[in-house]
CSV table of C-alpha atoms in Angstrom, one decimal:
chain,number,residue,atom,x,y,z
Q,783,MET,CA,7.5,18.6,17.3
Q,784,ALA,CA,7.3,15.3,17.9
Q,785,ASP,CA,4.5,12.8,17.7
Q,786,ARG,CA,3.6,10.7,20.7
Q,787,ARG,CA,2.2,8.5,18.4
Q,788,ALA,CA,6.0,6.4,17.6
Q,789,ILE,CA,6.7,3.3,18.5
Q,790,ASP,CA,9.6,3.4,22.2
Q,791,GLY,CA,13.1,2.7,21.5
Q,792,PRO,CA,16.1,3.0,20.1
Q,793,PRO,CA,15.1,4.0,15.9
Q,794,ASP,CA,16.5,1.5,13.3
Q,795,VAL,CA,16.1,4.0,11.5
Q,796,ILE,CA,16.9,8.3,10.7
Q,797,ILE,CA,15.6,10.2,8.0
Q,798,ILE,CA,17.3,13.5,7.6
Q,799,GLY,CA,14.8,15.8,5.7
Q,800,GLY,CA,11.0,16.3,5.4
Q,801,GLY,CA,10.1,16.2,1.9
Q,802,HIS,CA,7.2,13.8,0.4
Q,803,ASN,CA,9.7,11.5,-0.5
Q,804,ALA,CA,10.9,11.8,3.0
Q,805,LEU,CA,7.2,10.8,4.5
Q,806,VAL,CA,6.6,7.9,1.9
Q,807,CYS,CA,9.4,6.1,2.9
Q,808,ALA,CA,9.2,6.9,6.8
Q,809,ALA,CA,5.3,5.2,6.6
Q,810,TYR,CA,6.4,2.0,4.6
Q,811,LEU,CA,9.5,1.2,7.0
Q,812,ALA,CA,7.4,2.0,9.6
Q,813,ALA,CA,4.8,-0.3,8.3
Q,814,GLY,CA,7.9,-3.2,8.2
Q,815,LYS,CA,8.4,-2.5,12.0
Q,816,ARG,CA,10.9,-0.3,11.7
Q,817,ARG,CA,11.6,2.3,14.5
Q,818,VAL,CA,11.7,5.1,12.2
Q,819,VAL,CA,12.4,9.2,13.0
Q,820,VAL,CA,12.4,12.0,10.6
Q,821,LEU,CA,14.0,14.8,11.5
Q,822,GLU,CA,12.9,18.5,10.2
Q,823,ALA,CA,14.9,21.3,10.4
Q,824,ARG,CA,11.9,23.8,10.1
Q,825,ASN,CA,8.5,23.9,11.2
Q,826,ASP,CA,6.2,22.4,8.3
Q,827,LEU,CA,7.0,19.5,6.5
Q,828,GLY,CA,7.2,18.7,3.0
Q,829,GLY,CA,9.9,20.7,2.0
Q,830,MET,CA,9.6,21.8,-1.8
Q,831,ALA,CA,5.6,19.9,-2.5
Q,832,GLY,CA,4.9,23.2,0.9
Q,833,THR,CA,1.8,25.1,1.0
Q,834,GLY,CA,2.4,28.6,3.0
Q,835,GLN,CA,1.3,31.8,3.2
Q,836,VAL,CA,2.6,34.0,-0.2
Q,837,LEU,CA,0.2,36.9,1.2
Q,838,GLU,CA,-1.3,37.7,4.0
Q,839,GLY,CA,-4.2,36.2,4.3
Q,840,PHE,CA,-3.4,33.6,1.3
Q,841,LYS,CA,-1.5,30.5,1.6
Q,842,GLY,CA,0.2,28.5,-1.8
Q,843,PRO,CA,3.1,26.6,-3.2
Q,844,LEU,CA,6.0,27.4,-1.3
Q,845,THR,CA,7.8,25.7,-4.6
Q,846,ALA,CA,6.1,23.0,-6.6
Q,847,HIS,CA,2.7,23.9,-7.3
Q,848,LEU,CA,1.1,20.7,-8.8
Q,849,LEU,CA,1.2,17.3,-8.6
Q,850,HIS,CA,2.9,15.2,-11.1
Q,851,GLY,CA,3.9,12.0,-11.8
Q,852,PHE,CA,2.6,11.0,-8.5
Q,853,SER,CA,2.0,6.4,-7.5
Q,854,ALA,CA,-1.3,5.7,-7.1
Q,855,GLU,CA,0.2,2.3,-5.6
Q,856,VAL,CA,0.9,4.4,-2.9
Q,857,VAL,CA,-2.3,6.5,-2.7
Q,858,LYS,CA,-3.5,3.3,-2.1
Q,859,GLU,CA,-0.8,1.1,-0.3
Q,860,LEU,CA,-0.7,3.9,2.5
Q,861,ARG,CA,-4.8,4.9,2.5
Q,862,LEU,CA,-4.2,8.5,1.1
Q,863,SER,CA,-7.2,9.6,0.7
Q,864,ARG,CA,-8.2,8.4,4.2
Q,865,HIS,CA,-6.0,10.2,5.7
Q,866,GLY,CA,-6.8,13.5,3.3
Q,867,PHE,CA,-5.2,13.3,-0.1
Q,868,LYS,CA,-7.8,14.7,-2.3
Q,869,LEU,CA,-7.5,16.1,-5.6
Q,870,SER,CA,-9.6,19.0,-7.0
Q,871,PRO,CA,-11.6,19.1,-9.4
Q,872,HIS,CA,-10.8,21.6,-11.1
Q,873,LYS,CA,-9.1,21.9,-14.2
Q,874,LEU,CA,-6.5,24.4,-15.0
Q,875,PRO,CA,-5.2,25.2,-18.5
Q,876,THR,CA,-1.7,25.8,-19.4
Q,877,VAL,CA,-1.0,29.2,-20.2
Q,878,VAL,CA,2.2,30.5,-22.1
Q,879,LEU,CA,2.9,34.2,-22.0
Q,880,ASP,CA,4.2,36.0,-25.0
Q,881,PRO,CA,5.9,39.5,-25.4
Q,882,ASP,CA,3.4,40.4,-28.6
Q,883,GLY,CA,0.3,40.0,-26.3
Q,884,ARG,CA,-0.5,36.4,-28.0
Q,885,ASN,CA,-0.3,34.0,-25.7
Q,886,LEU,CA,-0.7,30.2,-25.5
Q,887,VAL,CA,-3.3,28.8,-23.9
Q,888,LEU,CA,-3.8,24.7,-24.2
Q,889,THR,CA,-6.1,22.8,-22.3
Q,890,GLY,CA,-5.3,19.5,-23.5
Q,891,GLU,CA,-7.8,18.7,-25.7
Q,892,PRO,CA,-6.8,18.3,-29.2
Q,893,LYS,CA,-9.0,20.4,-31.1
Q,894,HIS,CA,-8.7,23.3,-29.0
Q,895,ASP,CA,-5.4,23.3,-28.9
Q,896,ALA,CA,-5.4,23.2,-32.5
Q,897,GLN,CA,-6.9,26.1,-32.9
Q,898,ALA,CA,-5.0,28.2,-30.0
Q,899,LEU,CA,-2.1,27.7,-31.8
Q,900,ALA,CA,-3.9,28.5,-35.1
Q,901,ILE,CA,-3.2,32.3,-33.5
Q,902,VAL,CA,0.9,32.2,-33.6
Q,903,SER,CA,1.5,29.6,-36.9
Q,904,ASN,CA,0.0,27.5,-39.1
Q,905,ASN,CA,2.9,24.9,-39.4
Q,906,ASP,CA,3.2,24.8,-35.7
Q,907,ALA,CA,-0.6,23.8,-35.2
Q,908,ALA,CA,-0.7,21.3,-37.7
Q,909,ASN,CA,2.6,19.9,-37.0
Q,910,TYR,CA,2.2,19.6,-32.8
Q,911,GLN,CA,-0.1,16.6,-32.4
Q,912,ARG,CA,2.8,14.9,-34.9
Q,913,PHE,CA,5.3,15.5,-32.3
Q,914,MET,CA,3.3,14.6,-29.1
Q,915,ASP,CA,2.2,11.6,-30.7
Q,916,ARG,CA,6.2,11.2,-31.2
Q,917,LEU,CA,6.9,12.0,-27.4
Q,918,ASN,CA,3.8,9.7,-26.1
Q,919,ALA,CA,5.7,6.8,-28.3
Q,920,HIS,CA,8.8,6.8,-26.4
Q,921,ALA,CA,7.6,7.5,-23.5
Q,922,THR,CA,4.9,5.0,-23.7
Q,923,ALA,CA,9.0,2.8,-24.2
Q,924,LEU,CA,10.2,3.6,-21.3
Q,925,ARG,CA,7.9,3.4,-19.0
Q,926,PRO,CA,9.3,0.5,-17.6
Q,927,LEU,CA,12.8,2.2,-16.3
Q,928,PHE,CA,10.5,3.5,-13.6
Q,929,GLU,CA,9.0,0.0,-13.2
Q,930,SER,CA,12.6,-1.2,-12.2
Q,931,THR,CA,15.2,-1.3,-9.6
Q,932,PRO,CA,17.4,1.4,-9.5
Q,933,PRO,CA,21.6,-0.1,-9.4
Q,934,ALA,CA,23.2,-0.8,-6.0
Q,935,GLN,CA,25.9,0.7,-6.4
Q,936,ALA,CA,26.3,4.9,-7.0
Q,937,GLY,CA,29.4,3.8,-9.8
Q,938,ALA,CA,26.9,1.8,-11.9
Q,939,ALA,CA,24.0,4.5,-12.8
Q,940,PRO,CA,25.7,6.0,-15.8
Q,941,ALA,CA,26.6,2.3,-17.2
Q,942,THR,CA,24.1,0.5,-16.1
Q,943,GLN,CA,21.4,3.7,-17.5
Q,944,LEU,CA,22.7,3.9,-20.7
Q,945,GLY,CA,21.9,-0.6,-20.7
Q,946,ALA,CA,18.9,-0.4,-20.1
Q,947,LEU,CA,17.8,2.7,-22.8
Q,948,GLU,CA,19.8,0.4,-25.3
Q,949,LYS,CA,17.9,-2.9,-24.3
Q,950,ILE,CA,14.4,-0.6,-24.7
Q,951,ALA,CA,15.4,0.3,-28.5
Q,952,ALA,CA,15.8,-3.3,-29.4
Q,953,THR,CA,12.2,-4.0,-28.7
Q,954,LEU,CA,11.2,-1.6,-30.9
Q,955,LYS,CA,10.8,-0.9,-34.8
Q,956,PRO,CA,14.2,-0.1,-36.9
Q,957,ARG,CA,12.5,3.7,-37.6
Q,958,GLN,CA,11.1,4.8,-33.3
Q,959,SER,CA,14.6,2.8,-32.0
Q,960,GLN,CA,16.7,5.4,-33.9
Q,961,ASP,CA,14.9,8.0,-33.0
Q,962,LEU,CA,14.4,7.5,-29.7
Q,963,MET,CA,18.2,6.8,-29.5
Q,964,ARG,CA,18.0,10.5,-31.3
Q,965,VAL,CA,16.5,12.5,-29.5
Q,966,ALA,CA,17.6,11.2,-26.3
Q,967,ALA,CA,20.8,12.4,-27.3
Q,968,MET,CA,19.7,16.3,-28.7
Q,969,SER,CA,19.7,19.4,-26.9
Q,970,ILE,CA,15.6,20.2,-26.4
Q,971,GLY,CA,17.0,22.9,-28.4
Q,972,ASP,CA,17.4,21.9,-31.5
Q,973,LEU,CA,15.0,19.3,-30.7
Q,974,LEU,CA,12.7,22.0,-30.9
Q,975,ASP,CA,14.0,24.3,-33.7
Q,976,ASP,CA,13.4,20.9,-36.1
Q,977,SER,CA,10.1,20.6,-34.8
Q,978,PHE,CA,8.2,24.4,-34.3
Q,979,GLU,CA,8.8,27.9,-35.8
Q,980,HIS,CA,7.0,30.2,-32.8
Q,981,PRO,CA,8.9,30.8,-29.1
Q,982,THR,CA,6.9,30.8,-27.9
Q,983,LEU,CA,4.8,26.7,-28.0
Q,984,LYS,CA,9.5,26.2,-27.9
Q,985,ALA,CA,8.9,27.6,-24.5
Q,986,LEU,CA,6.5,25.4,-23.1
Q,987,PHE,CA,8.8,22.7,-23.7
Q,988,ALA,CA,12.0,23.6,-23.5
Q,989,ILE,CA,10.5,24.9,-19.5
Q,990,GLU,CA,9.0,21.9,-19.0
Q,991,ALA,CA,12.9,19.4,-20.4
Q,992,LEU,CA,15.0,22.0,-17.9
Q,993,ALA,CA,13.0,22.4,-14.6
Q,994,GLY,CA,15.5,21.8,-11.8
Q,995,SER,CA,18.2,21.6,-14.0
Q,996,PRO,CA,20.9,24.3,-14.7
Q,997,ALA,CA,21.8,23.6,-18.1
Q,998,GLY,CA,20.9,25.8,-20.3
Q,999,ALA,CA,18.4,24.8,-24.0
Q,1000,TYR,CA,21.5,23.6,-26.7
Q,1001,ALA,CA,23.4,21.5,-24.1
Q,1002,PRO,CA,23.4,17.5,-25.1
Q,1003,MET,CA,20.9,15.3,-23.0
Q,1004,THR,CA,18.4,18.1,-22.6
Q,1005,ALA,CA,15.4,16.8,-24.8
Q,1006,PHE,CA,15.8,13.0,-22.3
Q,1007,PRO,CA,14.5,14.5,-19.6
Q,1008,LEU,CA,11.0,16.0,-21.7
Q,1009,LEU,CA,10.8,11.8,-22.3
Q,1010,LEU,CA,11.1,10.6,-19.2
Q,1011,GLU,CA,8.8,13.6,-17.9
Q,1012,ARG,CA,6.1,11.8,-20.5
Q,1013,ALA,CA,7.1,8.7,-19.0
Q,1014,SER,CA,6.2,9.5,-15.4
Q,1015,ARG,CA,2.2,10.3,-17.0
Q,1016,GLY,CA,2.0,6.7,-17.7
Q,1017,ARG,CA,0.4,3.5,-16.1
Q,1018,GLY,CA,-0.6,3.9,-12.4
Q,1019,ALA,CA,0.4,8.1,-12.0
Q,1020,ILE,CA,-1.4,10.6,-10.1
Q,1021,SER,CA,-1.0,14.3,-11.9
Q,1022,GLY,CA,-3.6,16.7,-10.7
Q,1023,TYR,CA,-3.8,19.8,-7.9
Q,1024,PRO,CA,-4.2,18.4,-4.7
Q,1025,GLU,CA,-6.9,20.2,-2.3
Q,1026,GLY,CA,-4.6,22.2,0.6
Q,1027,GLY,CA,-2.0,22.5,-2.2
Q,1028,LEU,CA,1.0,20.5,-2.3
Q,1029,GLY,CA,1.4,21.1,1.8
Q,1030,GLY,CA,-1.8,19.3,1.6
Q,1031,LEU,CA,-0.4,15.6,0.1
Q,1032,ALA,CA,2.5,16.5,2.9
Q,1033,GLU,CA,0.2,16.0,5.8
Q,1034,ALA,CA,-2.4,13.0,4.7
Q,1035,LEU,CA,1.8,11.4,4.2
Q,1036,ARG,CA,2.6,13.0,7.3
Q,1037,LYS,CA,-1.2,11.0,9.3
Q,1038,ALA,CA,-0.4,8.2,7.1
Q,1039,ALA,CA,3.3,7.8,9.2
Q,1040,THR,CA,2.7,8.7,12.5
Q,1041,ASP,CA,-0.6,5.6,12.3
Q,1042,ARG,CA,2.3,3.5,11.6
Q,1043,GLY,CA,5.0,4.8,14.5
Q,1044,ALA,CA,6.7,6.6,12.8
Q,1045,ASN,CA,8.1,9.9,15.0
Q,1046,ILE,CA,7.9,12.8,13.3
Q,1047,ARG,CA,10.0,15.9,14.3
Q,1048,THR,CA,9.7,18.9,13.1
Q,1049,GLY,CA,12.5,22.2,14.3
Q,1050,SER,CA,15.6,19.5,14.5
Q,1051,LYS,CA,18.2,20.5,12.5
Q,1052,VAL,CA,20.4,18.1,12.3
Q,1053,VAL,CA,24.7,19.0,11.8
Q,1054,LYS,CA,26.6,16.1,11.6
Q,1055,ILE,CA,26.2,12.1,10.4
Q,1056,ASN,CA,28.6,10.7,12.4
Q,1057,VAL,CA,30.3,7.6,10.4
Q,1058,ASP,CA,32.2,3.9,11.8
Q,1059,GLN,CA,34.0,1.8,9.9
Q,1060,GLY,CA,32.1,3.2,6.4
Q,1061,ARG,CA,28.7,3.2,8.4
Q,1062,ALA,CA,26.3,5.8,10.0
Q,1063,THR,CA,26.0,5.5,13.4
Q,1064,SER,CA,24.5,8.6,14.7
Q,1065,VAL,CA,23.6,11.7,14.0
Q,1066,ASP,CA,24.4,15.7,16.5
Q,1067,MET,CA,21.4,18.0,16.7
Q,1068,ALA,CA,22.0,21.8,16.5
Q,1069,ASN,CA,20.7,21.7,20.3
Q,1070,GLY,CA,23.3,19.7,21.5
Q,1071,GLU,CA,21.4,16.2,21.3
Q,1072,ARG,CA,22.9,13.1,19.6
Q,1073,LEU,CA,20.3,10.9,18.5
């Protein structure tokens, strides 16, 4: 299905896939007067940020359930509120199930969480806030990474990232600098074993660090994603549960992109990208169309 409000003429940009990142790019490119076509193989947009029927009569998240670290600047510039984007006012606690029935229910309120943790471990209850303060201090130091321009060449990325981390560490007090570099190289399993004793609490932070990764808990450098995840929650970031699920965000982005002239086509599977002298020139569709 194509949107009829698109700018006429051959496209300047073809975006394959209609996930939330693709829709943000389409909206900005279209606002810059580029002729943009988004090709999504499925009949719905959003990718992993989609909402669909999970049971008869019930809709829910198909993959991601939480909007996390989304740019407030993007929300403002694309006027997503005008297009129906709205966060639910309800604050849901984090629940960690325990095989012995001593489930953790954490709300983010320090006094409540300390009492909840004391049920499973007095030592962990005492250490929890110190651990959070340590994470947050490192996350604050890492936040400039999210505001910097990515490397232009993929091959230079690891060296560039390491150099950026070293520059950040050089601005910190020696003790924090040493701890940041130490934690960044650790496995999440070792970090949590050093910090807590109860496996349920360790599981909470481990899943936060390892979500979407094939690595095991004791693989090197698996603690670093936890720091980056915390850094993404900082200044200018939005987290919460959109009304309508993550699909509500995708729909608002679709409206923002099409209002700016982007052509969004669902049910449009790309089977081949044609390249001439290192430059993408066209794509072939499953229906035989070349664009």
